[in-house]
PDB file of N, CA and C in Angstrom:
ATOM      1  N   LEU A 120     -75.475  44.964  13.876  1.00 89.00           N
ATOM      2  CA  LEU A 120     -75.281  46.001  12.899  1.00 89.00           C
ATOM      3  C   LEU A 120     -74.426  45.387  11.771  1.00 89.00           C
ATOM      4  N   PHE A 121     -73.521  44.559  12.041  1.00 91.00           N
ATOM      5  CA  PHE A 121     -72.724  43.969  10.870  1.00 91.00           C
ATOM      6  C   PHE A 121     -73.685  43.038  10.059  1.00 91.00           C
ATOM      7  N   LEU A 122     -74.531  42.372  10.723  1.00 92.00           N
ATOM      8  CA  LEU A 122     -75.469  41.492   9.995  1.00 92.00           C
ATOM      9  C   LEU A 122     -76.388  42.196   9.169  1.00 92.00           C
ATOM     10  N   GLU A 123     -76.957  43.452   9.723  1.00 95.00           N
ATOM     11  CA  GLU A 123     -77.667  44.248   8.797  1.00 95.00           C
ATOM     12  C   GLU A 123     -76.957  44.742   7.557  1.00 95.00           C
ATOM     13  N   HIS A 124     -75.611  45.079   7.711  1.00 96.00           N
ATOM     14  CA  HIS A 124     -74.795  45.452   6.584  1.00 96.00           C
ATOM     15  C   HIS A 124     -74.670  44.382   5.632  1.00 96.00           C
ATOM     16  N   LEU A 125     -74.411  43.159   6.009  1.00 95.00           N
ATOM     17  CA  LEU A 125     -74.269  41.924   5.137  1.00 95.00           C
ATOM     18  C   LEU A 125     -75.619  41.695   4.394  1.00 95.00           C
ATOM     19  N   THR A 126     -76.733  41.863   5.166  1.00 96.00           N
ATOM     20  CA  THR A 126     -77.933  41.667   4.470  1.00 96.00           C
ATOM     21  C   THR A 126     -78.230  42.597   3.369  1.00 96.00           C
ATOM     22  N   SER A 127     -77.854  43.869   3.584  1.00 97.00           N
ATOM     23  CA  SER A 127     -77.985  44.951   2.655  1.00 97.00           C
ATOM     24  C   SER A 127     -77.056  44.616   1.455  1.00 97.00           C
ATOM     25  N   MET A 128     -75.801  44.363   1.679  1.00 97.00           N
ATOM     26  CA  MET A 128     -74.883  44.029   0.625  1.00 97.00           C
ATOM     27  C   MET A 128     -75.261  42.660  -0.165  1.00 97.00           C
ATOM     28  N   ARG A 129     -75.786  41.721   0.424  1.00 97.00           N
ATOM     29  CA  ARG A 129     -76.301  40.553  -0.231  1.00 97.00           C
ATOM     30  C   ARG A 129     -77.457  40.909  -1.176  1.00 97.00           C
ATOM     31  N   GLY A 130     -78.332  41.885  -0.793  1.00 97.00           N
ATOM     32  CA  GLY A 130     -79.386  42.297  -1.747  1.00 97.00           C
ATOM     33  C   GLY A 130     -78.799  43.070  -2.867  1.00 97.00           C
ATOM     34  N   LEU A 131     -77.773  43.906  -2.685  1.00 98.00           N
ATOM     35  CA  LEU A 131     -77.128  44.665  -3.763  1.00 98.00           C
ATOM     36  C   LEU A 131     -76.542  43.887  -4.768  1.00 98.00           C
ATOM     37  N   VAL A 132     -75.764  42.861  -4.242  1.00 98.00           N
ATOM     38  CA  VAL A 132     -75.016  41.904  -5.126  1.00 98.00           C
ATOM     39  C   VAL A 132     -75.980  41.016  -5.927  1.00 98.00           C
ATOM     40  N   VAL A 133     -77.010  40.507  -5.288  1.00 98.00           N
ATOM     41  CA  VAL A 133     -77.996  39.693  -6.080  1.00 98.00           C
ATOM     42  C   VAL A 133     -78.729  40.485  -7.112  1.00 98.00           C
ATOM     43  N   ARG A 134     -79.135  41.649  -6.754  1.00 98.00           N
ATOM     44  CA  ARG A 134     -79.781  42.636  -7.801  1.00 98.00           C
ATOM     45  C   ARG A 134     -78.807  42.891  -9.034  1.00 98.00           C
ATOM     46  N   ARG A 135     -77.539  43.259  -8.644  1.00 98.00           N
ATOM     47  CA  ARG A 135     -76.639  43.668  -9.745  1.00 98.00           C
ATOM     48  C   ARG A 135     -76.207  42.440 -10.604  1.00 98.00           C
ATOM     49  N   PHE A 136     -76.026  41.264 -10.061  1.00 98.00           N
ATOM     50  CA  PHE A 136     -75.775  40.156 -10.846  1.00 98.00           C
ATOM     51  C   PHE A 136     -76.962  39.936 -11.775  1.00 98.00           C
ATOM     52  N   ASN A 137     -78.173  39.982 -11.339  1.00 98.00           N
ATOM     53  CA  ASN A 137     -79.338  39.727 -12.005  1.00 98.00           C
ATOM     54  C   ASN A 137     -79.656  40.689 -13.174  1.00 98.00           C
ATOM     55  N   GLU A 138     -78.994  41.867 -13.068  1.00 96.00           N
ATOM     56  CA  GLU A 138     -78.978  42.848 -14.107  1.00 96.00           C
ATOM     57  C   GLU A 138     -78.058  42.681 -15.208  1.00 96.00           C
ATOM     58  N   LEU A 139     -76.967  41.700 -15.024  1.00 96.00           N
ATOM     59  CA  LEU A 139     -76.006  41.462 -15.996  1.00 96.00           C
ATOM     60  C   LEU A 139     -76.581  40.609 -17.097  1.00 96.00           C
ATOM     61  N   PRO A 140     -76.405  40.738 -18.336  1.00 94.00           N
ATOM     62  CA  PRO A 140     -76.893  39.844 -19.393  1.00 94.00           C
ATOM     63  C   PRO A 140     -76.355  38.438 -19.233  1.00 94.00           C
ATOM     64  N   GLY A 141     -77.360  37.559 -19.267  1.00 95.00           N
ATOM     65  CA  GLY A 141     -76.899  36.069 -19.114  1.00 95.00           C
ATOM     66  C   GLY A 141     -76.568  35.556 -17.686  1.00 95.00           C
ATOM     67  N   VAL A 142     -76.785  36.444 -16.716  1.00 97.00           N
ATOM     68  CA  VAL A 142     -76.267  36.071 -15.310  1.00 97.00           C
ATOM     69  C   VAL A 142     -77.594  36.008 -14.523  1.00 97.00           C
ATOM     70  N   SER A 143     -77.693  35.033 -13.692  1.00 98.00           N
ATOM     71  CA  SER A 143     -78.763  34.961 -12.698  1.00 98.00           C
ATOM     72  C   SER A 143     -78.123  34.542 -11.310  1.00 98.00           C
ATOM     73  N   CYS A 144     -78.798  35.013 -10.183  1.00 98.00           N
ATOM     74  CA  CYS A 144     -78.317  34.823  -8.922  1.00 98.00           C
ATOM     75  C   CYS A 144     -79.352  34.722  -7.960  1.00 98.00           C
ATOM     76  N   ALA A 145     -79.461  33.595  -7.190  1.00 97.00           N
ATOM     77  CA  ALA A 145     -80.362  33.507  -6.233  1.00 97.00           C
ATOM     78  C   ALA A 145     -79.841  34.033  -4.860  1.00 97.00           C
ATOM     79  N   LEU A 146     -80.745  34.437  -3.998  1.00 96.00           N
ATOM     80  CA  LEU A 146     -80.420  34.977  -2.732  1.00 96.00           C
ATOM     81  C   LEU A 146     -79.744  33.905  -1.899  1.00 96.00           C
ATOM     82  N   PRO A 147     -78.549  34.167  -1.472  1.00 94.00           N
ATOM     83  CA  PRO A 147     -77.793  33.279  -0.598  1.00 94.00           C
ATOM     84  C   PRO A 147     -78.429  33.317   0.786  1.00 94.00           C
ATOM     85  N   GLN A 148     -78.422  32.031   1.431  1.00 90.00           N
ATOM     86  CA  GLN A 148     -79.267  31.882   2.672  1.00 90.00           C
ATOM     87  C   GLN A 148     -78.359  31.673   3.897  1.00 90.00           C
ATOM     88  N   GLY A 149     -77.132  32.095   3.997  1.00 86.00           N
ATOM     89  CA  GLY A 149     -76.360  31.864   5.169  1.00 86.00           C
ATOM     90  C   GLY A 149     -74.924  31.969   5.021  1.00 86.00           C
ATOM     91  N   CYS A 150     -74.534  32.663   4.024  1.00 90.00           N
ATOM     92  CA  CYS A 150     -73.131  32.881   3.713  1.00 90.00           C
ATOM     93  C   CYS A 150     -72.875  34.286   3.182  1.00 90.00           C
ATOM     94  N   TYR A 151     -71.665  34.654   3.140  1.00 94.00           N
ATOM     95  CA  TYR A 151     -71.329  36.034   2.787  1.00 94.00           C
ATOM     96  C   TYR A 151     -70.756  36.053   1.266  1.00 94.00           C
ATOM     97  N   VAL A 152     -71.044  35.031   0.518  1.00 96.00           N
ATOM     98  CA  VAL A 152     -70.656  34.921  -0.891  1.00 96.00           C
ATOM     99  C   VAL A 152     -72.086  34.665  -1.756  1.00 96.00           C
ATOM    100  N   ALA A 153     -71.975  35.262  -2.930  1.00 97.00           N
ATOM    101  CA  ALA A 153     -73.065  34.996  -3.852  1.00 97.00           C
ATOM    102  C   ALA A 153     -72.491  34.085  -4.843  1.00 97.00           C
ATOM    103  N   PHE A 154     -73.421  33.202  -5.374  1.00 96.00           N
ATOM    104  CA  PHE A 154     -73.025  32.115  -6.373  1.00 96.00           C
ATOM    105  C   PHE A 154     -73.885  32.346  -7.567  1.00 96.00           C
ATOM    106  N   ALA A 155     -73.344  33.088  -8.612  1.00 98.00           N
ATOM    107  CA  ALA A 155     -74.132  33.417  -9.711  1.00 98.00           C
ATOM    108  C   ALA A 155     -74.024  32.554 -10.894  1.00 98.00           C
ATOM    109  N   ASP A 156     -75.071  32.211 -11.432  1.00 98.00           N
ATOM    110  CA  ASP A 156     -75.175  31.210 -12.581  1.00 98.00           C
ATOM    111  C   ASP A 156     -74.841  32.058 -13.999  1.00 98.00           C
ATOM    112  N   ILE A 157     -73.826  31.687 -14.535  1.00 97.00           N
ATOM    113  CA  ILE A 157     -73.318  32.365 -15.681  1.00 97.00           C
ATOM    114  C   ILE A 157     -73.478  31.573 -17.074  1.00 97.00           C
ATOM    115  N   ARG A 158     -74.209  30.522 -16.955  1.00 97.00           N
ATOM    116  CA  ARG A 158     -74.281  29.630 -18.125  1.00 97.00           C
ATOM    117  C   ARG A 158     -74.951  30.222 -19.288  1.00 97.00           C
ATOM    118  N   GLN A 159     -75.922  31.164 -19.173  1.00 97.00           N
ATOM    119  CA  GLN A 159     -76.591  31.752 -20.258  1.00 97.00           C
ATOM    120  C   GLN A 159     -75.606  32.747 -21.036  1.00 97.00           C
ATOM    121  N   THR A 160     -74.515  33.090 -20.490  1.00 96.00           N
ATOM    122  CA  THR A 160     -73.533  33.973 -21.163  1.00 96.00           C
ATOM    123  C   THR A 160     -72.899  33.223 -22.290  1.00 96.00           C
ATOM    124  N   GLY A 161     -73.003  31.909 -22.260  1.00 95.00           N
ATOM    125  CA  GLY A 161     -72.275  31.045 -23.243  1.00 95.00           C
ATOM    126  C   GLY A 161     -70.761  30.979 -23.089  1.00 95.00           C
ATOM    127  N   ARG A 162     -70.303  31.433 -21.812  1.00 95.00           N
ATOM    128  CA  ARG A 162     -68.874  31.368 -21.559  1.00 95.00           C
ATOM    129  C   ARG A 162     -68.737  30.451 -20.268  1.00 95.00           C
ATOM    130  N   THR A 163     -67.544  30.034 -20.163  1.00 95.00           N
ATOM    131  CA  THR A 163     -67.250  29.183 -18.923  1.00 95.00           C
ATOM    132  C   THR A 163     -66.927  30.034 -17.699  1.00 95.00           C
ATOM    133  N   ALA A 164     -66.899  29.479 -16.573  1.00 96.00           N
ATOM    134  CA  ALA A 164     -66.548  30.196 -15.326  1.00 96.00           C
ATOM    135  C   ALA A 164     -65.153  30.586 -15.440  1.00 96.00           C
ATOM    136  N   SER A 165     -64.201  29.691 -15.887  1.00 95.00           N
ATOM    137  CA  SER A 165     -62.860  30.113 -16.003  1.00 95.00           C
ATOM    138  C   SER A 165     -62.535  31.294 -16.961  1.00 95.00           C
ATOM    139  N   GLU A 166     -63.435  31.298 -18.048  1.00 96.00           N
ATOM    140  CA  GLU A 166     -63.234  32.444 -18.979  1.00 96.00           C
ATOM    141  C   GLU A 166     -63.678  33.687 -18.431  1.00 96.00           C
ATOM    142  N   ILE A 167     -64.810  33.696 -17.781  1.00 96.00           N
ATOM    143  CA  ILE A 167     -65.330  34.892 -17.113  1.00 96.00           C
ATOM    144  C   ILE A 167     -64.384  35.424 -15.968  1.00 96.00           C
ATOM    145  N   HIS A 168     -63.834  34.326 -15.229  1.00 96.00           N
ATOM    146  CA  HIS A 168     -63.008  34.670 -14.132  1.00 96.00           C
ATOM    147  C   HIS A 168     -61.809  35.401 -14.699  1.00 96.00           C
ATOM    148  N   HIS A 169     -61.187  34.912 -15.784  1.00 96.00           N
ATOM    149  CA  HIS A 169     -59.981  35.519 -16.270  1.00 96.00           C
ATOM    150  C   HIS A 169     -60.300  36.911 -16.991  1.00 96.00           C
ATOM    151  N   ASP A 170     -61.355  36.990 -17.723  1.00 95.00           N
ATOM    152  CA  ASP A 170     -61.701  38.292 -18.428  1.00 95.00           C
ATOM    153  C   ASP A 170     -61.974  39.423 -17.241  1.00 95.00           C
ATOM    154  N   LEU A 171     -62.785  39.001 -16.165  1.00 96.00           N
ATOM    155  CA  LEU A 171     -62.988  39.959 -15.192  1.00 96.00           C
ATOM    156  C   LEU A 171     -61.815  40.425 -14.463  1.00 96.00           C
ATOM    157  N   LEU A 172     -61.020  39.427 -14.186  1.00 97.00           N
ATOM    158  CA  LEU A 172     -59.665  39.781 -13.459  1.00 97.00           C
ATOM    159  C   LEU A 172     -58.783  40.662 -14.326  1.00 97.00           C
ATOM    160  N   THR A 173     -58.690  40.279 -15.625  1.00 96.00           N
ATOM    161  CA  THR A 173     -57.799  41.036 -16.496  1.00 96.00           C
ATOM    162  C   THR A 173     -58.385  42.384 -17.008  1.00 96.00           C
ATOM    163  N   HIS A 174     -59.657  42.376 -17.369  1.00 96.00           N
ATOM    164  CA  HIS A 174     -60.232  43.679 -18.022  1.00 96.00           C
ATOM    165  C   HIS A 174     -60.917  44.579 -16.873  1.00 96.00           C
ATOM    166  N   ALA A 175     -61.529  43.937 -15.855  1.00 96.00           N
ATOM    167  CA  ALA A 175     -62.263  44.810 -14.836  1.00 96.00           C
ATOM    168  C   ALA A 175     -61.455  44.911 -13.530  1.00 96.00           C
ATOM    169  N   ARG A 176     -60.356  44.138 -13.432  1.00 97.00           N
ATOM    170  CA  ARG A 176     -59.637  44.087 -12.228  1.00 97.00           C
ATOM    171  C   ARG A 176     -60.625  43.789 -10.965  1.00 97.00           C
ATOM    172  N   VAL A 177     -61.505  42.739 -11.199  1.00 97.00           N
ATOM    173  CA  VAL A 177     -62.443  42.295 -10.183  1.00 97.00           C
ATOM    174  C   VAL A 177     -62.176  40.764 -10.070  1.00 97.00           C
ATOM    175  N   ALA A 178     -61.895  40.367  -9.005  1.00 96.00           N
ATOM    176  CA  ALA A 178     -61.608  38.919  -8.574  1.00 96.00           C
ATOM    177  C   ALA A 178     -62.986  38.198  -8.263  1.00 96.00           C
ATOM    178  N   VAL A 179     -63.354  37.261  -9.039  1.00 97.00           N
ATOM    179  CA  VAL A 179     -64.449  36.268  -8.744  1.00 97.00           C
ATOM    180  C   VAL A 179     -63.723  34.898  -8.737  1.00 97.00           C
ATOM    181  N   VAL A 180     -64.454  34.005  -7.945  1.00 97.00           N
ATOM    182  CA  VAL A 180     -63.919  32.602  -8.040  1.00 97.00           C
ATOM    183  C   VAL A 180     -64.746  31.808  -8.920  1.00 97.00           C
ATOM    184  N   PRO A 181     -64.100  31.180  -9.999  1.00 97.00           N
ATOM    185  CA  PRO A 181     -64.846  30.226 -10.802  1.00 97.00           C
ATOM    186  C   PRO A 181     -65.408  28.986  -9.983  1.00 97.00           C
ATOM    187  N   GLY A 182     -66.589  28.619 -10.349  1.00 94.00           N
ATOM    188  CA  GLY A 182     -67.265  27.554  -9.696  1.00 94.00           C
ATOM    189  C   GLY A 182     -66.731  26.279 -10.238  1.00 94.00           C
ATOM    190  N   LEU A 183     -65.534  25.929 -10.120  1.00 93.00           N
ATOM    191  CA  LEU A 183     -64.941  24.689 -10.752  1.00 93.00           C
ATOM    192  C   LEU A 183     -65.462  23.497  -9.970  1.00 93.00           C
ATOM    193  N   PRO A 184     -65.815  22.494 -10.661  1.00 91.00           N
ATOM    194  CA  PRO A 184     -66.247  21.145  -9.999  1.00 91.00           C
ATOM    195  C   PRO A 184     -65.224  20.604  -9.083  1.00 91.00           C
ATOM    196  N   ARG A 185     -63.982  20.779  -9.429  1.00 92.00           N
ATOM    197  CA  ARG A 185     -62.902  20.218  -8.503  1.00 92.00           C
ATOM    198  C   ARG A 185     -62.852  20.865  -7.140  1.00 92.00           C
ATOM    199  N   TRP A 186     -63.352  22.071  -7.077  1.00 90.00           N
ATOM    200  CA  TRP A 186     -63.230  22.854  -5.792  1.00 90.00           C
ATOM    201  C   TRP A 186     -64.722  22.715  -5.089  1.00 90.00           C
ATOM    202  N   PHE A 187     -65.806  22.855  -5.946  1.00 92.00           N
ATOM    203  CA  PHE A 187     -67.191  23.005  -5.229  1.00 92.00           C
ATOM    204  C   PHE A 187     -68.150  21.812  -5.725  1.00 92.00           C
ATOM    205  N   GLY A 188     -67.684  20.819  -6.348  1.00 93.00           N
ATOM    206  CA  GLY A 188     -68.540  19.703  -6.856  1.00 93.00           C
ATOM    207  C   GLY A 188     -69.124  19.984  -8.136  1.00 93.00           C
ATOM    208  N   PRO A 189     -69.806  18.999  -8.732  1.00 90.00           N
ATOM    209  CA  PRO A 189     -70.340  19.017 -10.076  1.00 90.00           C
ATOM    210  C   PRO A 189     -71.345  20.127 -10.335  1.00 90.00           C
ATOM    211  N   GLY A 190     -72.205  20.502  -9.226  1.00 90.00           N
ATOM    212  CA  GLY A 190     -73.265  21.381  -9.427  1.00 90.00           C
ATOM    213  C   GLY A 190     -72.663  22.922  -9.527  1.00 90.00           C
ATOM    214  N   ALA A 191     -71.476  23.124  -9.228  1.00 93.00           N
ATOM    215  CA  ALA A 191     -70.719  24.373  -9.336  1.00 93.00           C
ATOM    216  C   ALA A 191     -70.518  24.908 -10.795  1.00 93.00           C
ATOM    217  N   ASP A 192     -70.403  23.913 -11.625  1.00 91.00           N
ATOM    218  CA  ASP A 192     -69.926  24.274 -13.118  1.00 91.00           C
ATOM    219  C   ASP A 192     -70.932  25.298 -13.608  1.00 91.00           C
ATOM    220  N   GLY A 193     -70.291  26.329 -14.269  1.00 96.00           N
ATOM    221  CA  GLY A 193     -71.210  27.425 -14.848  1.00 96.00           C
ATOM    222  C   GLY A 193     -71.583  28.478 -13.915  1.00 96.00           C
ATOM    223  N   HIS A 194     -70.790  28.490 -12.768  1.00 97.00           N
ATOM    224  CA  HIS A 194     -71.112  29.576 -11.787  1.00 97.00           C
ATOM    225  C   HIS A 194     -69.887  30.357 -11.364  1.00 97.00           C
ATOM    226  N   ILE A 195     -70.066  31.501 -10.785  1.00 97.00           N
ATOM    227  CA  ILE A 195     -68.964  32.372 -10.191  1.00 97.00           C
ATOM    228  C   ILE A 195     -69.311  32.751  -8.848  1.00 97.00           C
ATOM    229  N   ARG A 196     -68.304  33.005  -8.026  1.00 96.00           N
ATOM    230  CA  ARG A 196     -68.644  33.329  -6.628  1.00 96.00           C
ATOM    231  C   ARG A 196     -67.926  34.715  -6.384  1.00 96.00           C
ATOM    232  N   ILE A 197     -68.617  35.463  -5.542  1.00 97.00           N
ATOM    233  CA  ILE A 197     -68.078  36.781  -5.166  1.00 97.00           C
ATOM    234  C   ILE A 197     -68.435  37.049  -3.732  1.00 97.00           C
ATOM    235  N   SER A 198     -67.515  37.500  -2.888  1.00 97.00           N
ATOM    236  CA  SER A 198     -67.798  37.839  -1.485  1.00 97.00           C
ATOM    237  C   SER A 198     -68.502  39.357  -1.480  1.00 97.00           C
ATOM    238  N   PHE A 199     -69.516  39.296  -0.633  1.00 97.00           N
ATOM    239  CA  PHE A 199     -70.180  40.641  -0.422  1.00 97.00           C
ATOM    240  C   PHE A 199     -69.884  41.187   0.974  1.00 97.00           C
ATOM    241  N   ALA A 200     -68.880  40.696   1.617  1.00 96.00           N
ATOM    242  CA  ALA A 200     -68.442  41.148   2.973  1.00 96.00           C
ATOM    243  C   ALA A 200     -67.450  42.212   2.849  1.00 96.00           C
ATOM    244  N   THR A 201     -67.972  43.332   2.273  1.00 96.00           N
ATOM    245  CA  THR A 201     -67.206  44.488   2.063  1.00 96.00           C
ATOM    246  C   THR A 201     -68.088  45.728   2.033  1.00 96.00           C
ATOM    247  N   SER A 202     -67.580  46.870   1.615  1.00 97.00           N
ATOM    248  CA  SER A 202     -68.365  48.095   1.601  1.00 97.00           C
ATOM    249  C   SER A 202     -69.334  48.147   0.409  1.00 97.00           C
ATOM    250  N   LYS A 203     -70.180  48.966   0.449  1.00 97.00           N
ATOM    251  CA  LYS A 203     -71.090  49.342  -0.660  1.00 97.00           C
ATOM    252  C   LYS A 203     -70.375  49.944  -1.768  1.00 97.00           C
ATOM    253  N   GLU A 204     -69.471  50.835  -1.424  1.00 98.00           N
ATOM    254  CA  GLU A 204     -68.677  51.499  -2.374  1.00 98.00           C
ATOM    255  C   GLU A 204     -67.799  50.513  -3.245  1.00 98.00           C
ATOM    256  N   VAL A 205     -67.171  49.617  -2.593  1.00 98.00           N
ATOM    257  CA  VAL A 205     -66.307  48.579  -3.278  1.00 98.00           C
ATOM    258  C   VAL A 205     -67.208  47.728  -4.251  1.00 98.00           C
ATOM    259  N   LEU A 206     -68.384  47.289  -3.770  1.00 98.00           N
ATOM    260  CA  LEU A 206     -69.271  46.418  -4.565  1.00 98.00           C
ATOM    261  C   LEU A 206     -69.919  47.273  -5.778  1.00 98.00           C
ATOM    262  N   GLU A 207     -70.206  48.437  -5.576  1.00 98.00           N
ATOM    263  CA  GLU A 207     -70.620  49.303  -6.732  1.00 98.00           C
ATOM    264  C   GLU A 207     -69.669  49.488  -7.761  1.00 98.00           C
ATOM    265  N   GLU A 208     -68.420  49.809  -7.274  1.00 98.00           N
ATOM    266  CA  GLU A 208     -67.293  49.906  -8.300  1.00 98.00           C
ATOM    267  C   GLU A 208     -67.009  48.626  -9.001  1.00 98.00           C
ATOM    268  N   ALA A 209     -67.122  47.598  -8.285  1.00 98.00           N
ATOM    269  CA  ALA A 209     -66.815  46.187  -8.862  1.00 98.00           C
ATOM    270  C   ALA A 209     -67.805  45.902  -9.959  1.00 98.00           C
ATOM    271  N   PHE A 210     -69.140  46.183  -9.632  1.00 98.00           N
ATOM    272  CA  PHE A 210     -70.146  45.816 -10.653  1.00 98.00           C
ATOM    273  C   PHE A 210     -70.143  46.803 -11.737  1.00 98.00           C
ATOM    274  N   GLN A 211     -69.785  48.139 -11.544  1.00 97.00           N
ATOM    275  CA  GLN A 211     -69.629  49.009 -12.684  1.00 97.00           C
ATOM    276  C   GLN A 211     -68.574  48.597 -13.633  1.00 97.00           C
ATOM    277  N   ARG A 212     -67.437  48.114 -13.059  1.00 97.00           N
ATOM    278  CA  ARG A 212     -66.258  47.515 -13.924  1.00 97.00           C
ATOM    279  C   ARG A 212     -66.771  46.194 -14.629  1.00 97.00           C
ATOM    280  N   MET A 213     -67.431  45.358 -13.896  1.00 97.00           N
ATOM    281  CA  MET A 213     -67.941  44.084 -14.595  1.00 97.00           C
ATOM    282  C   MET A 213     -68.907  44.400 -15.727  1.00 97.00           C
ATOM    283  N   GLU A 214     -69.802  45.344 -15.462  1.00 96.00           N
ATOM    284  CA  GLU A 214     -70.715  45.762 -16.559  1.00 96.00           C
ATOM    285  C   GLU A 214     -69.991  46.182 -17.783  1.00 96.00           C
ATOM    286  N   ARG A 215     -69.025  47.023 -17.534  1.00 95.00           N
ATOM    287  CA  ARG A 215     -68.208  47.528 -18.777  1.00 95.00           C
ATOM    288  C   ARG A 215     -67.539  46.319 -19.427  1.00 95.00           C
ATOM    289  N   ALA A 216     -66.852  45.575 -18.628  1.00 94.00           N
ATOM    290  CA  ALA A 216     -66.078  44.475 -19.175  1.00 94.00           C
ATOM    291  C   ALA A 216     -66.933  43.386 -19.936  1.00 94.00           C
ATOM    292  N   MET A 217     -68.139  43.131 -19.384  1.00 91.00           N
ATOM    293  CA  MET A 217     -69.015  42.169 -20.068  1.00 91.00           C
ATOM    294  C   MET A 217     -69.672  42.738 -21.286  1.00 91.00           C
ATOM    295  N   ALA A 218     -69.833  44.052 -21.330  1.00 87.00           N
ATOM    296  CA  ALA A 218     -70.485  44.601 -22.440  1.00 87.00           C
ATOM    297  C   ALA A 218     -69.516  44.634 -23.797  1.00 87.00           C
ATOM    298  N   HIS A 219     -68.269  44.445 -23.466  1.00 77.00           N
ATOM    299  CA  HIS A 219     -67.276  44.616 -24.592  1.00 77.00           C
ATOM    300  C   HIS A 219     -66.743  43.177 -24.926  1.00 77.00           C
ATOM    301  N   GLU A 220     -67.336  42.184 -24.513  1.00 63.00           N
ATOM    302  CA  GLU A 220     -67.007  40.853 -24.782  1.00 63.00           C
ATOM    303  C   GLU A 220     -67.505  40.347 -26.133  1.00 63.00           C
TER     304      GLU A 220
END
């Protein structure tokens, strides 16, 4: 049952990330976090992390090379091991915050 829930939340997060301007996200294959590519936004992962935390009150983890290796640069991570309601609220906040940047 929990695996079905995570699969559903994974789909929701990937779809919602791919709807954000300049963001793309591939389907994670064995983890409860999504790793979204934000390079097309023209902003760094640290900038987006700071702005989402400050303006949307949503915590994402910047894909900093010192934490995740050189391929992580230009990405953000978010856990989808939570409820649909929490994720929908988070993405609504992120949409509003990113629209005003």
